[in-house]
Amino acid sequence: MGKAFHRPEALADVVTHYCPGCTHGVAHRLVAEVIDELGIRGRTVGIAPVGCAVLCYNYFSFDFQEAAHGRAPAMATGIKRVRPDLMVFTYQGDGDLASIGMSEIIHAANRGEKFTTIFINNAVYGMTGGQMAPTTMPGQRTTTSPFGRKVAETGMPVKVAELLSALETPAYIAREALIAPKFINRAKKAIRKAFSYQAADTCFSLVELLSTCPTNWGVTPVDALKWVEEKMLPYYPLGEYKTPEAGRLNPAAGRKHAE
Amino acid sequence: MILGDGLIGQMMEPVEFPDHLQSQPSNKDDWATNGMQTRGSARRNLVKTLYLVPEELNAHNQKLKAKYDRMVREEVRCEPYNLAGDYRVLIVSYGTMSRVCRTVIDNFKRDGVEVGMVRPQTLFPFPKQAVYDAASKAGCRAVISVEMSMGQLVEDVELSVKGVAPVHWYGKCGGEVPTPEEVMEAVRKLL
Ligand SMILES: Cc1ncc(C[n+]2csc(CCOP(=O)(O)OP(=O)(O)O)c2C)c(N)n1
Ligand code: SF4
């Protein structure tokens, strides 16, 4: 019998530092599978964030750079503009992308930079101990919102996919979740589309991935998956928000998640 | 890093751009993230500064220290002005302010009074040795840091002078340029 499940070539053969139940590892695997399938490992450059995934370059097996906190889009812009033949992507958390790096990502998307962003939304700052992020859910307890996120003081969570798809320029914006096989399969399709659009020289693409941080949420890995499904999915609808073919879409209207 | 002088930033003159400027892809194959297949290599390149293992970070810091030491040896730049004579006061000044100070020194010379100047051209590495040597010269009674700021330079001057002469400060800011007369008055008090 042939071997059906193997490590993608784009993924290094090492043990990661991620906590048990963290979905960063799932996101890495999906990106690596897509890179293998498209045969682009030799011309791919990744930009690592500041956050738990800062060490993601240890788990991928192609060229990588570190960026200052939130500045991965600026670095990706430079590399892609000088070498349009390379496949360039940033991998960023919600603290990195939606907090300190918010203006970087908005302007890179709006300029139509031809790179791809994989955006991990786990509703907290993971690396630094679970502080509140712009994406933290109303009422969610974090180390900096010990009584739960108060909307009256901090507003509602930022919906990055919706925000960026309101811009005219970006080509492909989607949100998926890394919580069960049927969702993970959808997520992979979205990542594959994002990279394929880039390969076809289409402008900016971003896939937001709803993820878990059991450690900082203070729950078990299984409960973390349930929490995403119960708390995050209703607020962060899944689906494509913008495609080059159809333009702007509204997954929240009509379509239920993960049908 | 080049620190621009505010006055230079406000100057205008027409410039001609070439038809188009093109960025040059890097050919530094030993470290650039230009894609493994560009280099025809199975080895990937990684550009990073984060080292979490103390021994590795220490080794990296030692490497950077050696680089900074080399910069101190090879990159320090400053311009001496009127240091040959028997000056009684040494000015340390940079940028637009140092132009005014040249006029100050020339005016004093006409009256038979010698004043010298060291104009730092690099802030890091700071021309410590040149400032120290100039301040240590026999006959030099005082050092004055003349700045268009409230003392951003004077502490570096104090560190460099190492107490061989008293260090004073004169300056103005907000974009107001001290006149030669105003600087001369400040220097005269030290003569
Ligand atoms: C300029 C700067 N500010 C703050 C920090 C501290 N810091 C490190 S990681 C982080 C938050 C990362 O959170 P997120 O992007 O959500 O990633 P996660 O760890 O959850 O994957 C912060 C604030 C830093 N490294 N640099
Ligand atoms: S702290 Fe959270 S985001 Fe970071 S590795 Fe652990 S579970 Fe994952």
XYZ file of C-alpha atoms and ligand atoms in Angstrom:
484
model
C 0.000 0.000 0.000
C 1.276 3.510 -0.787
C 1.757 6.128 1.860
C -1.266 8.429 1.810
C -0.280 10.952 4.470
C 3.137 12.536 4.445
C 4.835 15.707 5.547
C 4.728 18.382 2.848
C 8.152 19.227 1.458
C 7.555 22.865 2.367
C 7.266 21.906 6.045
C 10.460 21.224 8.018
C 10.761 17.936 9.858
C 10.882 19.403 13.364
C 8.674 19.590 16.449
C 6.982 22.991 16.852
C 6.875 25.060 20.039
C 3.119 25.660 19.760
C 0.916 24.740 22.734
C -1.206 21.594 22.571
C -4.411 22.381 20.687
C -3.079 25.534 19.049
C -4.204 25.828 15.424
C -1.115 27.728 14.238
C 0.240 24.278 13.313
C -2.812 23.511 11.174
C -2.423 26.817 9.344
C 1.270 26.059 8.708
C 0.419 22.671 7.294
C -2.221 24.082 4.947
C 0.144 26.744 3.637
C 2.867 24.125 3.130
C 0.511 21.771 1.294
C -0.593 24.562 -1.039
C 3.008 25.564 -1.728
C 3.861 21.951 -2.566
C 0.815 21.517 -4.781
C 1.550 24.706 -6.721
C 5.239 23.719 -6.975
C 6.414 27.145 -5.849
C 8.677 26.346 -2.877
C 11.808 27.412 -4.751
C 10.422 30.870 -5.463
C 8.493 31.550 -2.274
C 9.550 34.049 0.396
C 7.619 34.217 3.666
C 7.569 37.089 6.146
C 7.179 36.098 9.787
C 5.214 38.232 12.258
C 5.928 39.224 15.819
C 3.778 36.886 17.896
C 3.702 33.170 18.616
C 4.373 32.513 14.928
C 7.586 34.553 14.896
C 9.414 31.226 14.770
C 7.303 29.878 11.899
C 10.390 30.086 9.694
C 11.755 27.164 11.705
C 8.835 25.071 10.500
C 8.860 26.010 6.826
C 11.634 24.970 4.464
C 12.060 27.943 2.150
C 13.334 31.547 2.276
C 12.000 33.605 5.159
C 12.445 36.978 6.813
C 11.544 38.432 10.168
C 9.765 41.781 10.255
C 9.252 44.354 12.997
C 5.892 44.092 14.792
C 3.087 44.673 12.252
C 5.493 45.607 9.458
C 5.420 42.358 7.482
C 3.294 43.984 4.715
C 5.956 46.678 4.191
C 8.667 44.050 3.847
C 6.508 41.946 1.522
C 5.839 45.049 -0.577
C 9.556 45.673 -1.024
C 10.430 42.100 -1.922
C 7.518 41.620 -4.316
C 8.097 44.921 -6.086
C 11.762 44.191 -6.683
C 11.153 40.548 -7.585
C 7.641 40.188 -9.044
C 8.477 36.619 -10.059
C 8.718 35.525 -6.425
C 5.705 34.310 -4.441
C 5.581 36.436 -1.305
C 3.345 35.995 1.692
C 3.018 37.358 5.205
C 1.818 35.252 8.102
C 0.381 37.485 10.826
C -1.611 37.290 14.047
C -4.381 39.649 15.072
C -2.218 41.602 17.507
C 0.400 41.996 14.796
C -1.909 42.731 11.862
C -4.979 44.391 13.390
C -3.379 46.327 16.229
C 0.137 47.715 15.795
C 0.148 46.849 12.080
C -3.361 47.979 11.148
C -2.333 50.901 8.989
C 0.359 48.824 7.222
C -2.123 46.175 6.102
C -4.821 48.648 5.064
C -2.454 50.615 2.870
C -0.728 47.550 1.416
C -4.149 46.100 0.536
C -5.329 49.406 -0.849
C -2.204 49.848 -2.968
C -2.932 46.420 -4.377
C 0.432 44.959 -3.481
C 0.673 41.584 -5.152
C 1.393 39.440 -2.120
C -0.729 37.141 0.035
C -1.503 37.488 3.734
C -2.422 34.596 5.999
C -4.133 36.238 8.961
C -4.564 34.262 12.180
C -7.465 35.549 14.269
C -7.307 33.900 17.699
C -8.978 36.801 19.525
C -5.963 37.533 21.782
C -2.290 38.431 21.869
C -0.966 34.894 22.314
C 2.773 35.287 22.761
C 2.746 37.998 25.394
C 0.236 36.345 27.715
C -3.270 36.716 26.351
C -3.875 40.450 26.313
C -6.965 41.864 24.618
C -6.680 42.225 20.842
C -8.858 44.327 18.498
C -10.523 41.012 17.626
C -11.329 39.966 21.227
C -15.012 39.076 21.598
C -17.435 41.208 23.674
C -17.345 40.007 27.260
C -14.239 37.866 26.649
C -11.902 37.768 29.655
C -8.269 38.437 28.866
C -5.372 39.561 31.042
C -6.092 43.180 30.105
C -9.877 42.824 30.226
C -10.167 40.749 33.405
C -13.875 41.550 33.728
C -14.567 40.826 30.076
C -14.218 43.114 27.043
C -16.482 46.102 27.646
C -17.873 47.250 24.333
C -18.812 50.637 25.776
C -15.133 51.302 26.441
C -13.350 49.456 23.652
C -15.873 49.100 20.847
C -16.798 45.953 18.983
C -14.203 43.503 17.619
C -12.653 44.546 14.312
C -13.765 42.436 11.355
C -10.671 42.449 9.195
C -12.084 40.556 6.208
C -15.076 42.927 6.013
C -12.904 45.987 6.565
C -10.439 45.155 3.798
C -13.089 43.990 1.353
C -14.666 47.445 1.613
C -11.602 48.718 -0.271
C -11.812 48.780 -4.067
C -8.353 47.425 -4.860
C -7.788 44.082 -3.107
C -8.475 41.037 -5.268
C -9.276 38.204 -2.931
C -10.453 38.351 0.689
C -11.870 35.334 2.535
C -12.436 34.124 6.076
C -12.344 30.486 7.139
C -11.935 28.583 10.417
C -9.479 25.898 11.536
C -11.785 23.946 13.801
C -12.849 20.674 12.133
C -12.016 18.784 8.935
C -14.879 20.258 6.904
C -13.784 23.781 7.865
C -10.103 22.991 7.399
C -10.764 21.698 3.880
C -12.531 24.954 3.053
C -9.658 26.919 4.568
C -7.179 25.100 2.375
C -9.209 25.899 -0.733
C -9.190 29.567 0.196
C -5.417 29.574 0.814
C -4.880 27.812 -2.487
C -7.005 30.395 -4.267
C -5.127 33.257 -2.625
C -1.746 31.897 -3.746
C -3.089 31.017 -7.203
C -4.338 34.554 -7.725
C -0.919 35.824 -6.775
C 0.697 33.368 -9.198
C -1.599 34.779 -11.892
C -0.327 38.278 -11.034
C -3.625 39.362 -9.496
C -3.313 41.919 -6.722
C -3.530 41.606 -2.959
C -5.094 38.504 -1.385
C -5.820 37.738 2.273
C -7.255 34.746 4.084
C -8.388 35.285 7.667
C -8.356 32.077 9.685
C -10.333 31.796 12.917
C -7.973 30.001 15.272
C -7.626 28.806 18.839
C -5.450 29.842 21.737
C -6.433 27.334 24.442
C -3.551 28.424 26.675
C -4.619 32.034 26.973
C -8.325 31.363 26.763
C -7.819 29.034 29.749
C -9.762 26.158 28.229
C -8.988 22.680 26.927
C -8.131 22.257 23.246
C -11.528 20.647 22.600
C -13.417 23.434 24.382
C -11.373 25.972 22.429
C -12.664 24.513 19.162
C -16.208 24.661 20.521
C -15.675 28.246 21.619
C -14.669 29.283 18.111
C -17.766 27.607 16.711
C -20.179 28.992 19.279
C -18.760 32.456 19.963
C -16.688 33.500 16.985
C -18.490 32.013 13.976
C -21.750 33.953 14.465
C -19.821 37.230 14.665
C -17.178 36.436 12.054
C -19.076 34.868 9.121
C -17.059 32.536 6.920
C -16.768 32.704 3.185
C -15.381 34.814 0.365
C -15.723 38.561 0.802
C -14.148 39.541 -2.462
C -13.000 37.693 -5.567
C -11.500 39.066 -8.777
C -14.387 37.524 -10.728
C -17.398 38.449 -8.608
C -16.183 41.579 -6.839
C -17.578 42.225 -3.396
C -19.654 39.480 -1.757
C -21.578 39.290 1.477
C -21.221 35.861 3.040
C -23.211 36.992 6.069
C -26.358 37.389 4.011
C -28.066 34.238 2.880
C -25.317 31.651 3.116
C -24.887 29.801 6.384
C -21.360 28.967 7.428
C -19.862 25.660 6.348
C -22.816 24.236 4.492
C 21.292 56.633 9.042
C 21.604 60.217 7.858
C 20.231 62.920 10.129
C 19.060 65.807 8.009
C 19.454 69.439 8.978
C 16.034 71.140 9.183
C 17.287 74.086 7.128
C 18.504 71.839 4.346
C 15.108 70.141 4.434
C 13.474 73.474 3.727
C 15.666 74.392 0.777
C 14.225 74.025 -2.697
C 15.727 73.842 -6.126
C 14.703 72.140 -9.347
C 15.929 68.581 -9.883
C 15.927 66.405 -12.954
C 14.782 62.806 -12.595
C 16.039 60.171 -15.011
C 13.268 58.728 -17.217
C 12.623 55.874 -14.872
C 14.298 54.565 -11.768
C 14.631 50.829 -11.509
C 15.284 48.871 -8.363
C 18.080 46.363 -8.561
C 17.329 42.852 -7.312
C 19.904 41.611 -4.852
C 22.547 39.189 -6.017
C 23.793 38.501 -2.498
C 23.104 34.831 -2.799
C 24.807 33.955 0.459
C 22.086 35.637 2.509
C 19.354 37.334 0.416
C 15.855 35.846 0.415
C 15.688 35.880 -3.361
C 14.096 32.434 -3.694
C 15.943 29.118 -3.501
C 15.549 28.412 -7.192
C 17.073 31.799 -8.094
C 20.249 30.598 -6.401
C 19.877 27.073 -7.741
C 20.276 25.961 -4.172
C 18.614 23.483 -1.851
C 19.615 25.670 1.097
C 17.126 28.293 2.170
C 18.121 31.768 3.376
C 16.737 33.248 6.555
C 17.018 36.900 7.565
C 16.430 37.268 11.278
C 17.618 38.876 14.474
C 15.699 36.862 17.062
C 17.803 34.412 19.052
C 16.014 32.895 22.025
C 18.850 30.712 23.292
C 21.075 32.919 25.509
C 24.325 31.439 24.149
C 23.216 32.079 20.567
C 22.074 35.630 21.346
C 25.338 36.312 23.149
C 27.287 35.072 20.120
C 25.170 37.301 17.863
C 25.706 40.311 20.148
C 29.453 39.694 20.129
C 29.343 39.693 16.338
C 27.445 43.003 16.335
C 29.858 44.464 18.890
C 32.807 43.584 16.666
C 30.991 45.322 13.805
C 30.356 48.464 15.897
C 33.994 48.465 17.007
C 35.050 48.363 13.384
C 32.721 51.275 12.634
C 34.321 53.233 15.481
C 37.739 52.556 13.984
C 36.891 53.106 10.345
C 33.867 55.373 10.025
C 34.349 58.245 12.466
C 34.453 61.600 10.695
C 34.884 65.203 11.781
C 36.259 68.443 10.438
C 38.761 70.525 12.418
C 38.620 74.299 11.967
C 41.367 76.668 13.110
C 42.970 74.159 15.470
C 46.559 75.020 14.479
C 46.815 78.236 16.486
C 46.710 78.876 20.219
C 42.967 78.945 20.721
C 41.553 79.716 24.139
C 38.069 78.388 23.484
C 37.045 75.289 21.556
C 33.642 75.211 19.852
C 31.929 71.924 19.041
C 29.119 72.424 16.552
C 27.537 70.655 13.583
C 25.295 71.381 10.618
C 24.017 74.875 9.837
C 25.149 76.066 13.258
C 28.752 75.193 12.448
C 28.615 77.526 9.421
C 27.690 80.390 11.728
C 30.527 79.315 14.042
C 33.050 79.566 11.206
C 32.076 83.209 10.763
C 32.411 83.642 14.529
C 35.942 82.174 14.439
C 36.940 84.304 11.432
C 35.604 87.465 13.140
C 37.550 86.706 16.324
C 40.691 86.092 14.293
C 40.438 89.589 12.783
C 40.489 90.908 16.364
C 43.502 88.732 17.152
C 41.606 86.200 19.248
C 41.957 82.519 18.435
C 38.975 80.173 18.729
C 39.013 76.590 17.389
C 36.261 74.207 16.331
C 35.633 70.509 15.857
C 32.647 69.804 13.615
C 31.401 66.240 14.104
C 30.229 64.750 10.815
C 29.276 61.403 12.313
C 27.198 61.277 15.492
C 27.868 57.579 15.816
C 30.728 56.860 15.977
C 31.215 60.199 17.750
C 34.640 61.806 17.184
C 35.490 61.448 20.872
C 39.231 61.331 20.404
C 39.343 64.430 18.184
C 37.240 66.421 20.653
C 39.350 65.204 23.574
C 42.620 66.014 21.838
C 41.430 69.476 20.857
C 40.139 70.204 24.377
C 43.399 68.969 25.972
C 45.585 71.352 24.019
C 47.584 73.729 26.242
C 45.896 77.125 26.425
C 42.379 75.840 25.825
C 40.376 77.185 28.751
C 36.873 76.125 27.882
C 34.761 74.105 25.483
C 31.351 75.261 24.260
C 28.767 73.203 22.459
C 26.887 75.544 20.121
C 23.636 74.042 18.941
C 20.261 74.752 17.405
C 18.772 72.564 20.119
C 18.509 72.592 23.896
C 21.611 70.501 24.520
C 21.344 67.381 22.417
C 25.051 67.542 21.678
C 26.493 68.831 24.924
C 26.433 65.514 26.798
C 28.442 63.800 24.060
C 30.908 66.664 24.246
C 31.175 66.320 28.045
C 31.771 62.582 27.720
C 34.476 63.181 25.137
C 36.222 66.021 27.006
C 36.462 63.839 30.133
C 36.862 66.855 32.412
C 40.073 68.251 30.900
C 38.226 71.586 30.408
C 34.857 72.972 31.531
C 32.078 72.369 29.015
C 29.450 75.056 28.312
C 26.418 75.234 26.101
C 24.847 77.891 23.942
C 21.822 77.384 21.761
C 18.457 78.405 20.446
C 15.785 76.388 18.825
C 12.465 76.476 17.022
C 14.266 77.147 13.755
C 15.738 80.460 14.928
C 19.370 80.624 13.803
C 21.691 82.331 16.320
C 23.563 85.248 14.736
C 27.381 85.417 14.772
C 27.125 88.300 17.251
C 25.051 86.248 19.689
C 27.483 83.335 19.526
C 30.441 85.721 19.894
C 28.895 87.121 23.040
C 28.551 83.634 24.507
C 32.163 82.762 23.575
C 33.522 86.081 24.866
C 32.360 85.207 28.381
C 34.734 82.231 28.319
C 37.814 83.940 26.951
C 7.205 46.986 18.640
C 6.770 45.881 19.541
N 5.759 46.084 20.418
C 5.353 45.079 21.224
C 5.929 43.850 21.179
C 5.477 42.746 22.118
N 4.682 41.712 21.452
C 5.217 40.557 21.097
S 4.081 39.472 20.447
C 2.823 40.590 20.661
C 1.388 40.246 20.303
C 1.218 39.257 19.222
O -0.112 38.855 19.145
P -0.773 38.216 17.843
O -0.367 38.979 16.646
O -2.230 38.092 18.100
O -0.079 36.787 17.670
P -0.262 35.434 18.508
O 0.873 35.451 19.494
O -1.622 35.430 19.135
O -0.099 34.363 17.479
C 3.315 41.780 21.234
C 2.465 42.921 21.581
C 7.004 43.662 20.235
N 7.624 42.490 20.107
N 7.382 44.681 19.441
S -0.095 30.947 23.321
Fe -1.920 30.583 22.075
S -1.387 31.210 19.990
Fe 0.512 30.954 21.153
S 1.200 28.850 20.755
Fe 0.005 28.808 22.653
S -2.087 28.363 22.003
Fe -0.962 29.000 20.179
